[in-house]
Each structure stands twice: as structure tokens, then as C-alpha cells.
Amino acid sequence: MGRGTVIQPGRVRSGSRVLALWCLDWPAVAAAAVAQVPATRPVAVLAAGKVVACSAIARSEGVRRGLRRREAQARCPNLLIVQSDPDRDARLFEPVVAAVDATVPGVEVLRPGLLVLGARGAARFFGSEEVAAERLVDAVAAVGVEAQVGIADELSTAVIAARRGAIVPPGDGARYLAPLPIAELAVEPSLAAPERADLVDLLHRLGLRRIGNFAALTSVEVGSRFGADAVLAHRSARGVPERPPSARRPSPDLTVQYRCDPPIDRIDAAAFAGRMLATRLHAVLAAASVSCTRLSVFAETESGEQLSRIWRCAEPLTPEGTADRVRWQLDGWLTRRDGARPTAPITLLRLEPVEVVASGALQLGLWGGVGEEDERARRALIRVQGLLGGEAVQVGVLSGGRGPEERITMVALGDEPVPATDPALPWPGRMPQPAPAVILVNRPAVRLEAADGTPVQVTDRGLFTADPARLHWGSRNWHLAGWAGPWPVDEQWWTPESPTVAAGVAARAQAQLAGEPADVRVLLLIYYSETWRAEGLYD
């Protein structure tokens, strides 16, 4: 099983099970193999001047991911430094994939160094999940590579378990994940979007230090406060499917192929054909309004040999990502040195989507569901639009700005979602996340008071005239359990038409109302023209 521990032996139930095989420190292992250095030599792989992978011996000398080159060499003077090379990693990983596929068919590659397959058939053939895992580890060891296996109900759980060499009992995915650090949700790049690290950092600062703390939040809370990737991470934390399973095989019309004339026997020609096919595939997928998450790469040679491999991604494949995987796979086939390389040039290349998802299927739906419910809601809104006019139904588009209302551009349903201002610009002074769940467009007036009943205002220096203690809103009033701010609003002060110049001192603040549990809420307040107003409500 590798260097891990089996949590609890158990039989495979009727539900699907996923087996993940993880090769430890694969970029460093591949680099050492190409450099032909002894196993005792510490190795570190660098990208953009920072360590992205290192061998176990290098870690024992103090080398860690994220270190600069000079610091890594200072900790380990004998360190072999090599540059990151995804092509090299993929090329050397092909014999490992072939060894696993020869033992248990149906392999899907997530990235060089990590693959998954269905555990149910393997457990039936070998008698148990434990024996199947041992046979796979032995098969990989036969090609000179150390690996660990994890088995669980869901793919992400199995990948996390593989890093510990663990078999998670059926139905216990959430319980297994709960005590693990929240950073585990971002440790595997093939299962997380690039912004996952920022999400994990935010959750950690919010006090959600364990995966179980994050899983305890409801789907609506996560979907309304964080981005689409947070929804995927939340499903992973709860041990439920990250995306709905493919209900049927994609249409054959989505398959693209290329007759190679002349036949391909060189890597550069294979890379060119792969880029061309990737472009054609994504044009077909775009026309069908779908994205591919599992891709089969198929090749046929002059002598009739047929080669195929499935690549799986958590995020929909991009044209560049598809081209990379096709190039890696062809490179691995054409450069194998174990006697299993094709005996003739490649005459046919085919890309076949194995699993596709519709737009929006990888995020929380409009009504909290996924896929079909979201489409049904859209059809209902289109009917309303037909009855009341095109501008009657509008949707929000994320825009640039500092206040929450400024960051929303409303466009008619069906129109191009073009924001009024660019959200990618820095926007210094922008309100921090999370944004209010409700924005009060009419901005009703409220009154902040100090403990002695005097009104609380904002000075020219952007400070409270006194600490807020009570808030009055209409006929109701509350004691404050806490407050934050004020944050001055000082926009376009150099122009006479500036809204802040016209309104005098302007600032925002947050106020937490005290009361019964059902009555506790946090308000976003804005101050201008010497009046406090409620701008938003936090759930």
C-alpha cells in the first residue's frame, strides 16, 4: 500500500469507488532519471526561480516547496537543481500508466504522477481493495517507481487518501476528511483551480482551520459568499460528488480526428497535429455549448496498432490544456524505451470527449441545484421576458468599483454580459470580501449613537466622533455587539463633480446588531451628507 496505513478493511459496496495511485515527488523522480543521478543525490525542481518539487532526501536537508534557489542551495549544498519540464514528466510517466493499465484496465490520468481508476472491478478480480492496491503498487515498483494508493467513494477523497496510503471505508469520506488541515483542499493542482490557494488562505484567516469546519457550512452559505471554485471545494470537503456524473455518453458528433499524411513518427510533428486537433475539438464543443472534463486520446499506426489513454480534469479543458495533454501522450508513446513503443508511424489521431458538462454545471445553480434545475429556471425567466419585455429580466455582471453597488452592472437576460467598468483593475480602497448578501438600493437612513445618546458622526480625518453603541432604524433600535471602520470614501476628489466632494465627508462602516439569535445581523453602513444610511446586509 506504500508508506500509509489502512484505516479499516471493508468490502466494496454497490456504490462506485475510486482508486488513486500517486507517485511520490514525481517531477523530482523524473528529473533524476533523466540526469541519471544516484538515488542518494538530493534533487529539487524549480519553476520561476522557486522550488515546486523536491526529493525526500532534499526535504530531509531542509528544502521545501516555495524556497528560492539560493536559499535551497544554502540549506543543501549538494542539491541538484533542474528546471520544471511537464513534457519530461509526462514522457517518463507513460511506462507507469502502462504498467497499471496492464494490471487493471480503465486508467485515467489526472497529471503526470497521478492517475485514477475504478476500484470496484479491481477489488472483485483480486478479492479485496487491499489486495488490489498491493498488486498495483508492486506493478509500479517493477518499473522502478515508488507509489502509494488511496481508495474512497469520491475522486478528490481518494487522491487525498493516496498521499497517506489509506483506504477510506465506504460512506466515511466526510468523516475521514474532517480532521485534516484545510490546506489539503489545495495541495493537489489537478483537482483545484489556481485561486484555490487564495480560498484556503481566506478560510484559514476566518478560523476554518480543518476541512470539517468548512464542510459544516451549508451549500447556500458557500455559494453566496465565495466563488465557483469554493462550491467545488465544499463538495469535496463533504465527501460528495464534485460534479454530477455523466448521464449518457457524449454524442459522436463531438469527436474529431486527423488522418496523418505523411504518418507521424517525430515529436514536433505530433505536437503540431495535437494543437490543430485541440483547436478543432474546442470549436465543436463551443458550438454544442459544452465543455470537456474527460478526454480520450486515440492513435492508430501503419501496422494496425491501436493506442488510447483517458485524461481527466476537475476543471473544463481549455484548448491549451487539451493540446498539452495530446502532446504529452504522443511524446510518451513515441519515446518509450521498454520495448512497448509503436512499431510503425502514427496514421490516425482522434480526440473523443468521454464526459462533457454544460455551462454552469460546475457551480451552484440558480436555485441551489446543478444542471437541469438551472436550465429550467432560465426557460421560465425567458417566458417572463417575452411577456413583459426584454428589459424586464436583468442579471448582474461583476464590475469594477469600490462599493458593493458599484460592482454590479445589470444587463438584460440574453445580452452580452459586459461590465460597465473593468473588475480586473486594482480599485484601491475597495471593500474587502465577503460582499453583503443583500444590497439596499434605496439606502434607508439610520442613526448611530454613542453610549450617552449623542449622535456618532465622522470627522474630517475619517474617525468616529465617539464609539458607536446603539443603532436606530425607523421605530426599532439595537445595541451593537461590535463594529468596524470607518473607512473613508474619497473618490475623484480632484473634480468638482465628485460625489464625495458634493456630499462632504463620506465613509463606510460595519455594525453588528445584538439581540436574539434569529435577530443578529451585520449591516454595511455608509455616511455622507452628515447622515448614516444602510447600504447592505450580511447574512
Coordinates of C-alpha atoms in Angstrom, one line a residue:
M1 CA 0.0 0.0 0.0
G2 CA 3.0 2.3 0.2
R3 CA 4.0 4.1 3.4
G4 CA 0.5 4.6 4.7
T5 CA -2.0 2.9 6.9
V6 CA -5.3 1.2 6.0
I7 CA -8.0 2.9 8.1
Q8 CA -10.3 -0.1 8.1
P9 CA -10.6 -3.1 5.8
G10 CA -14.0 -3.4 4.2
R11 CA -15.8 -4.9 1.3
V12 CA -16.8 -2.9 -1.7
R13 CA -20.4 -1.8 -1.7
S14 CA -22.7 -1.4 -4.6
G15 CA -21.7 2.3 -5.0
S16 CA -18.8 3.5 -7.1
R17 CA -15.4 3.5 -5.6
V18 CA -12.3 5.4 -6.9
L19 CA -8.7 4.2 -6.6
A20 CA -6.0 6.8 -6.9
L21 CA -2.3 6.0 -7.4
W22 CA 0.2 8.7 -6.6
C23 CA 3.9 8.6 -7.4
L24 CA 5.8 10.5 -4.7
D25 CA 7.7 13.6 -5.8
W26 CA 7.2 12.7 -9.5
P27 CA 8.8 15.8 -11.1
A28 CA 11.9 15.2 -9.0
V29 CA 11.9 11.5 -9.7
A30 CA 11.6 12.1 -13.5
A31 CA 14.3 14.8 -13.4
A32 CA 16.7 12.5 -11.5
A33 CA 16.0 9.7 -14.0
V34 CA 16.9 11.9 -17.0
A35 CA 20.0 13.3 -15.2
Q36 CA 21.0 9.7 -14.3
V37 CA 22.0 10.7 -10.8
P38 CA 22.1 8.2 -7.9
A39 CA 19.1 7.8 -5.6
T40 CA 21.1 9.3 -2.7
R41 CA 21.5 12.7 -4.5
P42 CA 19.0 15.3 -3.4
V43 CA 17.0 16.9 -6.3
A44 CA 14.9 20.0 -6.5
V45 CA 12.7 21.1 -9.4
L46 CA 12.4 24.9 -10.0
A47 CA 9.9 27.0 -11.8
A48 CA 10.1 30.8 -11.9
G49 CA 13.0 30.6 -9.5
K50 CA 11.2 28.8 -6.8
V51 CA 11.2 25.1 -5.7
V52 CA 8.0 23.4 -6.9
A53 CA 9.1 19.8 -6.1
C54 CA 11.9 18.0 -4.3
S55 CA 13.0 14.5 -3.4
A56 CA 12.6 13.1 0.1
I57 CA 16.4 13.3 0.7
A58 CA 16.3 17.0 -0.2
R59 CA 13.4 17.6 2.3
S60 CA 15.4 15.9 5.0
E61 CA 18.1 18.6 4.4
G62 CA 15.5 21.4 4.8
V63 CA 14.5 22.0 1.2
R64 CA 10.8 22.9 0.9
R65 CA 8.4 24.0 -1.9
G66 CA 8.4 27.8 -2.3
L67 CA 12.1 28.3 -1.4
R68 CA 14.2 30.5 -3.7
R69 CA 17.1 28.8 -5.5
R70 CA 19.8 30.4 -3.4
E71 CA 18.1 29.5 -0.1
A72 CA 17.5 25.9 -1.2
Q73 CA 21.2 25.6 -2.1
A74 CA 22.3 27.2 1.1
R75 CA 20.3 24.5 3.1
C76 CA 21.6 21.7 0.9
P77 CA 24.9 22.4 -0.9
N78 CA 24.8 19.1 -2.8
L79 CA 21.4 19.8 -4.2
L80 CA 20.8 19.1 -7.9
I81 CA 18.8 21.9 -9.4
V82 CA 16.7 21.2 -12.5
Q83 CA 14.1 23.3 -14.3
S84 CA 10.4 22.2 -14.4
D85 CA 9.5 20.3 -17.6
P86 CA 6.0 19.0 -17.9
D87 CA 6.9 17.2 -21.2
R88 CA 9.6 15.3 -19.4
D89 CA 7.3 14.4 -16.6
A90 CA 4.6 13.1 -18.9
R91 CA 7.0 11.2 -21.1
L92 CA 8.5 9.2 -18.2
F93 CA 5.1 8.6 -16.6
E94 CA 3.8 6.7 -19.6
P95 CA 5.5 3.4 -18.6
V96 CA 3.9 3.7 -15.1
V97 CA 0.5 4.2 -16.7
A98 CA 1.0 1.3 -19.0
A99 CA 2.0 -1.0 -16.1
V100 CA -1.1 0.0 -14.1
D101 CA -3.3 -0.4 -17.2
A102 CA -1.9 -3.9 -17.8
T103 CA -2.8 -4.9 -14.2
V104 CA -6.2 -3.1 -14.1
P105 CA -7.7 -1.7 -17.3
G106 CA -9.5 1.7 -17.4
V107 CA -6.8 4.1 -16.2
E108 CA -7.5 7.8 -16.3
V109 CA -4.5 10.2 -15.9
L110 CA -5.0 13.4 -13.9
R111 CA -1.5 14.6 -14.4
P112 CA 2.0 13.1 -14.7
G113 CA 2.5 11.4 -11.3
L114 CA -1.2 10.8 -10.5
L115 CA -3.8 8.5 -12.0
V116 CA -7.2 7.1 -11.0
L117 CA -9.3 4.2 -12.0
G118 CA -12.5 2.4 -10.8
A119 CA -11.8 0.3 -7.7
R120 CA -14.9 -1.9 -7.9
G121 CA -13.7 -4.1 -10.7
A122 CA -10.2 -4.4 -9.4
A123 CA -11.5 -5.4 -5.9
R124 CA -13.7 -8.1 -7.5
F125 CA -10.8 -9.5 -9.6
F126 CA -8.2 -9.6 -6.8
G127 CA -10.6 -10.4 -4.0
S128 CA -10.5 -7.1 -2.0
E129 CA -9.5 -3.5 -2.2
E130 CA -6.4 -4.1 -0.1
V131 CA -5.0 -6.8 -2.4
A132 CA -5.8 -4.7 -5.5
A133 CA -3.9 -1.8 -4.0
E134 CA -0.9 -4.0 -3.2
R135 CA -0.8 -5.5 -6.7
L136 CA -0.8 -2.1 -8.3
V137 CA 2.0 -0.8 -6.0
D138 CA 4.0 -3.9 -6.9
A139 CA 3.3 -3.4 -10.7
V140 CA 4.6 0.2 -10.4
A141 CA 7.6 -0.9 -8.4
A142 CA 8.5 -3.3 -11.2
V143 CA 9.3 -0.3 -13.4
G144 CA 11.4 1.3 -10.7
V145 CA 8.9 3.8 -9.2
E146 CA 7.6 4.1 -5.7
A147 CA 3.8 4.8 -5.4
Q148 CA 1.0 5.0 -2.8
V149 CA -2.7 4.1 -3.3
G150 CA -5.8 5.6 -1.8
I151 CA -9.3 4.4 -2.2
A152 CA -12.5 6.2 -1.4
D153 CA -16.1 6.9 -2.7
E154 CA -15.1 10.2 -4.4
L155 CA -12.2 11.1 -6.6
S156 CA -10.9 14.0 -4.5
T157 CA -11.1 12.0 -1.3
A158 CA -9.2 9.1 -2.9
V159 CA -6.4 11.5 -4.1
I160 CA -6.1 12.9 -0.6
A161 CA -6.1 9.4 0.9
A162 CA -3.4 8.3 -1.6
R163 CA -1.0 10.8 -0.1
R164 CA -1.4 8.8 3.1
G165 CA -1.7 5.4 1.6
A166 CA -5.2 4.9 3.1
I167 CA -8.3 3.1 2.2
V168 CA -11.4 5.0 3.3
P169 CA -14.4 2.8 4.2
P170 CA -17.5 3.3 2.0
G171 CA -19.6 6.2 3.2
D172 CA -16.9 7.6 5.5
G173 CA -15.3 10.2 3.2
A174 CA -16.5 13.2 5.2
R175 CA -15.5 11.7 8.5
Y176 CA -12.0 10.9 7.1
L177 CA -11.5 14.4 5.8
A178 CA -13.0 16.3 8.7
P179 CA -9.8 16.4 11.0
L180 CA -7.4 17.1 8.1
P181 CA -6.0 20.7 7.7
I182 CA -7.9 22.9 5.3
A183 CA -4.8 23.3 3.2
E184 CA -5.3 19.7 1.9
L185 CA -8.0 21.1 -0.4
A186 CA -5.4 23.0 -2.4
V187 CA -2.5 20.6 -2.3
E188 CA -3.3 18.8 -5.5
P189 CA -3.2 21.1 -8.5
S190 CA -5.1 18.8 -10.8
L191 CA -8.2 19.0 -8.6
A192 CA -8.2 22.7 -7.8
A193 CA -8.4 25.9 -9.7
P194 CA -5.5 28.3 -9.4
E195 CA -7.4 30.5 -7.0
R196 CA -7.9 27.6 -4.5
A197 CA -4.8 28.7 -2.6
D198 CA -6.3 32.1 -2.0
L199 CA -9.6 30.4 -0.9
V200 CA -7.8 28.2 1.6
D201 CA -5.9 31.2 3.0
L202 CA -9.1 33.2 3.4
L203 CA -10.8 30.2 5.1
H204 CA -7.8 29.9 7.5
R205 CA -8.0 33.6 8.4
L206 CA -11.7 33.2 9.0
G207 CA -10.9 30.5 11.6
L208 CA -11.9 27.5 9.5
R209 CA -8.7 25.5 10.1
R210 CA -10.0 22.0 9.4
I211 CA -11.8 20.5 6.5
G212 CA -14.7 19.6 8.8
N213 CA -15.2 23.2 9.8
F214 CA -15.6 24.2 6.1
A215 CA -17.9 21.2 5.5
A216 CA -20.2 22.3 8.3
L217 CA -21.2 25.3 6.2
T218 CA -24.3 25.0 4.1
S219 CA -24.1 25.0 0.3
V220 CA -26.1 28.2 0.1
E221 CA -23.7 29.9 2.6
V222 CA -20.7 28.9 0.5
G223 CA -22.3 29.7 -2.9
S224 CA -23.4 33.2 -1.8
R225 CA -20.1 34.2 -0.1
F226 CA -17.4 32.7 -2.2
G227 CA -16.7 31.8 -5.9
A228 CA -17.5 28.8 -8.0
D229 CA -14.3 27.0 -7.0
A230 CA -15.4 27.3 -3.4
V231 CA -18.5 25.3 -4.3
L232 CA -16.3 22.5 -5.7
A233 CA -14.1 22.6 -2.7
H234 CA -17.1 22.4 -0.4
R235 CA -18.4 19.4 -2.2
S236 CA -15.0 17.8 -1.8
A237 CA -14.9 18.6 1.9
R238 CA -18.3 17.0 2.4
G239 CA -17.3 13.8 0.5
V240 CA -20.0 14.2 -2.1
P241 CA -19.5 14.3 -5.9
E242 CA -17.7 17.4 -7.1
R243 CA -19.8 17.4 -10.2
P244 CA -22.8 15.4 -11.4
P245 CA -22.0 12.1 -13.1
S246 CA -22.3 11.9 -16.9
A247 CA -25.8 10.6 -17.6
R248 CA -25.0 9.4 -21.1
R249 CA -22.1 9.1 -23.4
P250 CA -21.4 12.3 -25.4
S251 CA -22.6 12.5 -29.0
P252 CA -20.2 11.0 -31.6
D253 CA -20.5 14.4 -33.4
L254 CA -18.2 15.9 -30.8
T255 CA -15.3 13.5 -31.9
V256 CA -12.6 15.0 -34.1
Q257 CA -9.9 13.1 -35.9
Y258 CA -7.0 13.7 -38.3
R259 CA -5.5 11.4 -41.0
C260 CA -1.8 11.9 -40.8
D261 CA -0.3 12.3 -44.2
P262 CA 2.6 11.7 -44.1
P263 CA 2.5 9.4 -41.0
I264 CA 3.8 10.9 -37.7
D265 CA 7.0 9.5 -36.2
R266 CA 8.5 12.7 -34.7
I267 CA 7.6 14.6 -31.6
D268 CA 7.4 18.0 -33.3
A269 CA 5.0 16.7 -35.9
A270 CA 2.9 15.1 -33.2
A271 CA 2.8 18.4 -31.2
F272 CA 1.7 20.3 -34.3
A273 CA -1.1 17.8 -35.0
G274 CA -2.2 17.9 -31.4
R275 CA -2.6 21.7 -31.4
M276 CA -4.6 21.5 -34.6
L277 CA -6.9 18.8 -33.3
A278 CA -7.3 20.6 -29.9
T279 CA -8.4 23.8 -31.8
R280 CA -10.9 21.8 -33.9
L281 CA -12.3 20.0 -30.8
H282 CA -13.0 23.1 -28.9
A283 CA -14.7 24.7 -31.8
V284 CA -17.0 21.7 -32.0
L285 CA -17.6 21.8 -28.2
A286 CA -18.3 25.6 -28.2
A287 CA -20.9 25.1 -31.0
A288 CA -22.6 22.5 -28.8
S289 CA -22.4 24.7 -25.6
V290 CA -20.5 22.1 -23.7
S291 CA -17.1 21.7 -22.1
C292 CA -14.9 18.5 -21.8
T293 CA -13.7 17.2 -18.5
R294 CA -12.6 13.7 -19.6
L295 CA -10.8 13.3 -22.9
S296 CA -9.7 10.1 -24.7
V297 CA -6.6 10.4 -26.9
F298 CA -6.6 7.7 -29.6
A299 CA -3.8 6.8 -32.1
E300 CA -3.5 4.2 -34.8
T301 CA -0.3 3.2 -36.6
E302 CA 0.5 1.9 -40.1
S303 CA 0.8 -1.6 -38.7
G304 CA -2.7 -1.6 -37.2
E305 CA -1.7 -0.9 -33.6
Q306 CA -4.3 1.0 -31.6
L307 CA -3.3 3.1 -28.6
S308 CA -5.6 5.0 -26.3
R309 CA -5.4 6.9 -23.0
I310 CA -8.0 8.9 -21.0
W311 CA -7.1 12.2 -19.3
R312 CA -9.4 13.6 -16.6
C313 CA -9.6 17.1 -15.3
A314 CA -11.5 18.7 -12.4
E315 CA -11.9 21.9 -14.5
P316 CA -13.1 22.0 -18.1
L317 CA -10.2 21.6 -20.5
T318 CA -9.1 24.7 -22.4
P319 CA -7.6 24.5 -26.0
E320 CA -4.1 24.9 -24.5
G321 CA -4.7 22.3 -21.8
T322 CA -6.0 19.8 -24.4
A323 CA -3.0 20.5 -26.7
D324 CA -0.6 19.9 -23.8
R325 CA -2.2 16.5 -22.9
V326 CA -2.2 15.3 -26.5
R327 CA 1.5 16.3 -26.9
W328 CA 2.4 14.6 -23.6
Q329 CA 0.6 11.5 -24.5
L330 CA 2.1 11.2 -28.0
D331 CA 5.5 12.0 -26.6
G332 CA 5.1 9.2 -24.1
W333 CA 4.1 6.7 -26.8
L334 CA 6.7 7.6 -29.3
T335 CA 9.7 7.7 -26.9
R336 CA 9.1 4.7 -24.8
R337 CA 12.3 2.6 -24.2
D338 CA 10.8 -0.5 -22.7
G339 CA 10.0 -2.2 -26.0
A340 CA 6.4 -1.2 -25.9
R341 CA 6.6 1.8 -28.2
P342 CA 4.7 1.7 -31.5
T343 CA 6.5 -0.3 -34.2
A344 CA 5.2 2.0 -37.0
P345 CA 4.4 5.7 -37.5
I346 CA 1.0 7.1 -36.5
T347 CA -1.5 7.4 -39.3
L348 CA -4.6 8.4 -37.3
L349 CA -5.2 10.7 -34.4
R350 CA -8.6 11.0 -32.7
L351 CA -9.8 13.1 -29.7
E352 CA -13.1 11.8 -28.2
P353 CA -14.8 13.6 -25.2
V354 CA -15.7 10.9 -22.7
E355 CA -17.5 13.3 -20.3
V356 CA -18.9 16.7 -21.1
V357 CA -20.7 19.2 -18.9
A358 CA -23.0 22.1 -19.8
S359 CA -22.2 25.7 -18.9
G360 CA -22.9 26.2 -15.2
A361 CA -22.7 22.5 -14.3
L362 CA -19.6 23.0 -12.2
Q363 CA -21.1 25.7 -9.9
L364 CA -24.0 26.1 -7.6
G365 CA -27.2 26.5 -9.7
L366 CA -29.6 29.4 -9.5
W367 CA -31.9 27.6 -7.1
G368 CA -29.1 25.8 -5.2
G369 CA -29.1 22.8 -7.6
V370 CA -27.0 21.9 -10.6
G371 CA -27.7 21.5 -14.3
E372 CA -31.3 20.7 -15.2
E373 CA -32.8 22.8 -12.4
D374 CA -30.8 25.8 -13.5
E375 CA -31.8 25.4 -17.2
R376 CA -35.5 25.0 -16.2
A377 CA -35.2 28.3 -14.2
R378 CA -33.7 30.0 -17.3
R379 CA -36.5 28.9 -19.5
A380 CA -39.0 30.3 -17.0
L381 CA -37.2 33.7 -17.0
I382 CA -37.2 33.8 -20.8
R383 CA -41.0 33.3 -20.8
V384 CA -41.4 36.2 -18.3
Q385 CA -39.1 38.3 -20.6
G386 CA -41.3 37.5 -23.5
L387 CA -44.4 38.7 -21.6
L388 CA -43.0 41.8 -20.0
G389 CA -40.3 42.9 -22.4
G390 CA -36.6 42.5 -22.9
E391 CA -35.5 44.8 -20.0
A392 CA -37.9 43.2 -17.5
V393 CA -35.5 40.4 -16.6
Q394 CA -32.0 41.5 -15.8
V395 CA -28.9 39.7 -14.4
G396 CA -25.9 41.1 -12.6
V397 CA -22.4 41.2 -14.0
L398 CA -19.4 41.6 -11.8
S399 CA -17.9 45.1 -12.5
G400 CA -15.1 47.2 -11.1
G401 CA -15.7 49.6 -8.2
R402 CA -15.2 50.1 -4.5
G403 CA -18.6 49.9 -3.0
P404 CA -20.9 46.8 -3.4
E405 CA -23.5 48.6 -5.6
E406 CA -20.8 49.9 -7.9
R407 CA -19.5 46.4 -8.5
I408 CA -22.8 45.2 -10.2
T409 CA -23.8 46.0 -13.7
M410 CA -27.3 44.9 -14.6
V411 CA -27.8 43.7 -18.2
A412 CA -30.9 42.2 -19.8
L413 CA -31.1 38.4 -19.8
G414 CA -29.6 37.2 -23.1
D415 CA -27.5 40.3 -23.7
E416 CA -23.7 40.1 -23.7
P417 CA -22.6 40.3 -20.1
V418 CA -20.3 43.3 -20.5
P419 CA -19.5 45.2 -17.2
A420 CA -19.6 49.0 -17.0
T421 CA -16.0 49.0 -15.6
D422 CA -13.2 46.6 -15.6
P423 CA -13.2 44.3 -12.4
A424 CA -9.6 43.3 -13.0
L425 CA -8.3 46.8 -12.2
P426 CA -6.8 47.3 -8.7
W427 CA -9.5 49.6 -7.3
P428 CA -7.7 50.7 -4.2
G429 CA -10.0 51.2 -1.2
R430 CA -12.4 48.5 -2.4
M431 CA -14.5 46.9 0.3
P432 CA -13.0 43.6 1.4
Q433 CA -14.7 40.2 0.8
P434 CA -17.2 38.8 1.6
A435 CA -19.7 41.2 -0.1
P436 CA -23.1 41.9 1.5
A437 CA -25.7 39.2 0.7
V438 CA -28.4 42.0 0.2
I439 CA -27.8 45.5 -1.2
L440 CA -30.3 48.1 -0.2
V441 CA -30.7 50.3 -3.3
N442 CA -32.8 53.0 -1.5
R443 CA -30.3 53.3 1.3
P444 CA -32.6 53.9 4.2
A445 CA -31.4 56.4 6.8
V446 CA -30.3 55.1 10.2
R447 CA -28.9 56.8 13.3
L448 CA -25.7 55.7 15.2
E449 CA -25.5 56.8 18.8
A450 CA -22.8 56.6 21.4
A451 CA -23.4 55.2 24.9
D452 CA -24.5 58.6 26.2
G453 CA -27.0 59.0 23.3
T454 CA -25.1 61.6 21.3
P455 CA -25.1 61.0 17.5
V456 CA -21.9 59.4 16.1
Q457 CA -20.5 61.2 13.0
V458 CA -17.3 61.0 11.0
T459 CA -14.6 63.7 11.4
D460 CA -12.6 65.3 8.6
R461 CA -9.8 63.0 9.5
G462 CA -12.0 59.9 8.9
L463 CA -12.6 59.0 12.5
F464 CA -15.7 58.4 14.6
T465 CA -16.6 61.3 16.9
A466 CA -17.4 58.6 19.6
D467 CA -17.5 54.8 19.8
P468 CA -20.9 53.6 18.4
A469 CA -23.1 51.8 21.0
R470 CA -26.7 51.8 19.5
L471 CA -28.3 51.9 16.1
H472 CA -31.8 53.3 15.4
W473 CA -33.6 52.2 12.2
G474 CA -37.1 53.5 11.9
S475 CA -39.0 52.6 15.1
R476 CA -36.6 49.9 16.1
N477 CA -33.2 50.2 17.8
W478 CA -30.5 47.8 18.8
H479 CA -27.4 47.7 21.0
L480 CA -24.2 47.0 18.9
A481 CA -22.3 43.8 19.6
G482 CA -19.4 45.1 17.5
W483 CA -18.4 47.5 14.8
A484 CA -15.6 48.0 12.3
G485 CA -14.4 51.1 10.4
P486 CA -14.9 53.8 9.5
W487 CA -13.3 53.5 6.0
P488 CA -13.2 56.9 4.2
V489 CA -14.8 57.1 0.7
D490 CA -12.7 59.5 -1.2
E491 CA -13.3 59.2 -4.9
Q492 CA -12.4 61.7 -7.7
W493 CA -11.8 64.4 -5.1
W494 CA -9.9 66.4 -7.7
T495 CA -13.1 67.1 -9.8
P496 CA -15.9 69.5 -8.8
E497 CA -18.4 66.8 -9.9
S498 CA -17.1 64.2 -7.4
P499 CA -19.9 62.7 -5.4
T500 CA -17.7 62.7 -2.3
V501 CA -17.0 66.4 -2.7
A502 CA -20.7 67.2 -3.0
A503 CA -21.6 65.1 0.0
G504 CA -18.7 66.3 2.2
V505 CA -17.1 63.7 4.4
A506 CA -18.0 60.1 3.3
A507 CA -17.1 56.8 4.9
R508 CA -18.3 53.2 5.3
A509 CA -18.6 51.1 8.5
Q510 CA -19.9 47.7 9.6
A511 CA -22.1 47.3 12.6
Q512 CA -23.1 44.0 14.3
L513 CA -26.5 44.2 15.9
A514 CA -27.0 42.4 19.3
G515 CA -30.3 40.6 20.0
E516 CA -31.9 37.2 19.8
P517 CA -30.0 34.6 17.7
A518 CA -32.6 35.0 14.9
D519 CA -32.2 38.7 15.0
V520 CA -28.4 39.0 14.9
R521 CA -27.2 40.5 11.6
V522 CA -24.4 42.7 10.4
L523 CA -25.1 45.9 8.4
L524 CA -22.9 47.8 6.0
L525 CA -23.4 51.5 6.6
I526 CA -22.4 54.4 4.5
Y527 CA -22.0 58.0 5.8
Y528 CA -22.4 61.1 3.7
S529 CA -24.2 64.5 3.9
E530 CA -23.8 64.0 7.8
T531 CA -26.3 61.1 7.7
W532 CA -25.7 57.3 8.2
R533 CA -27.5 55.0 5.8
A534 CA -27.9 51.2 5.5
E535 CA -26.2 50.1 2.3
G536 CA -26.1 46.3 2.7
L537 CA -27.0 43.3 4.9
Y538 CA -24.7 40.4 5.7
D539 CA -26.3 37.0 6.4

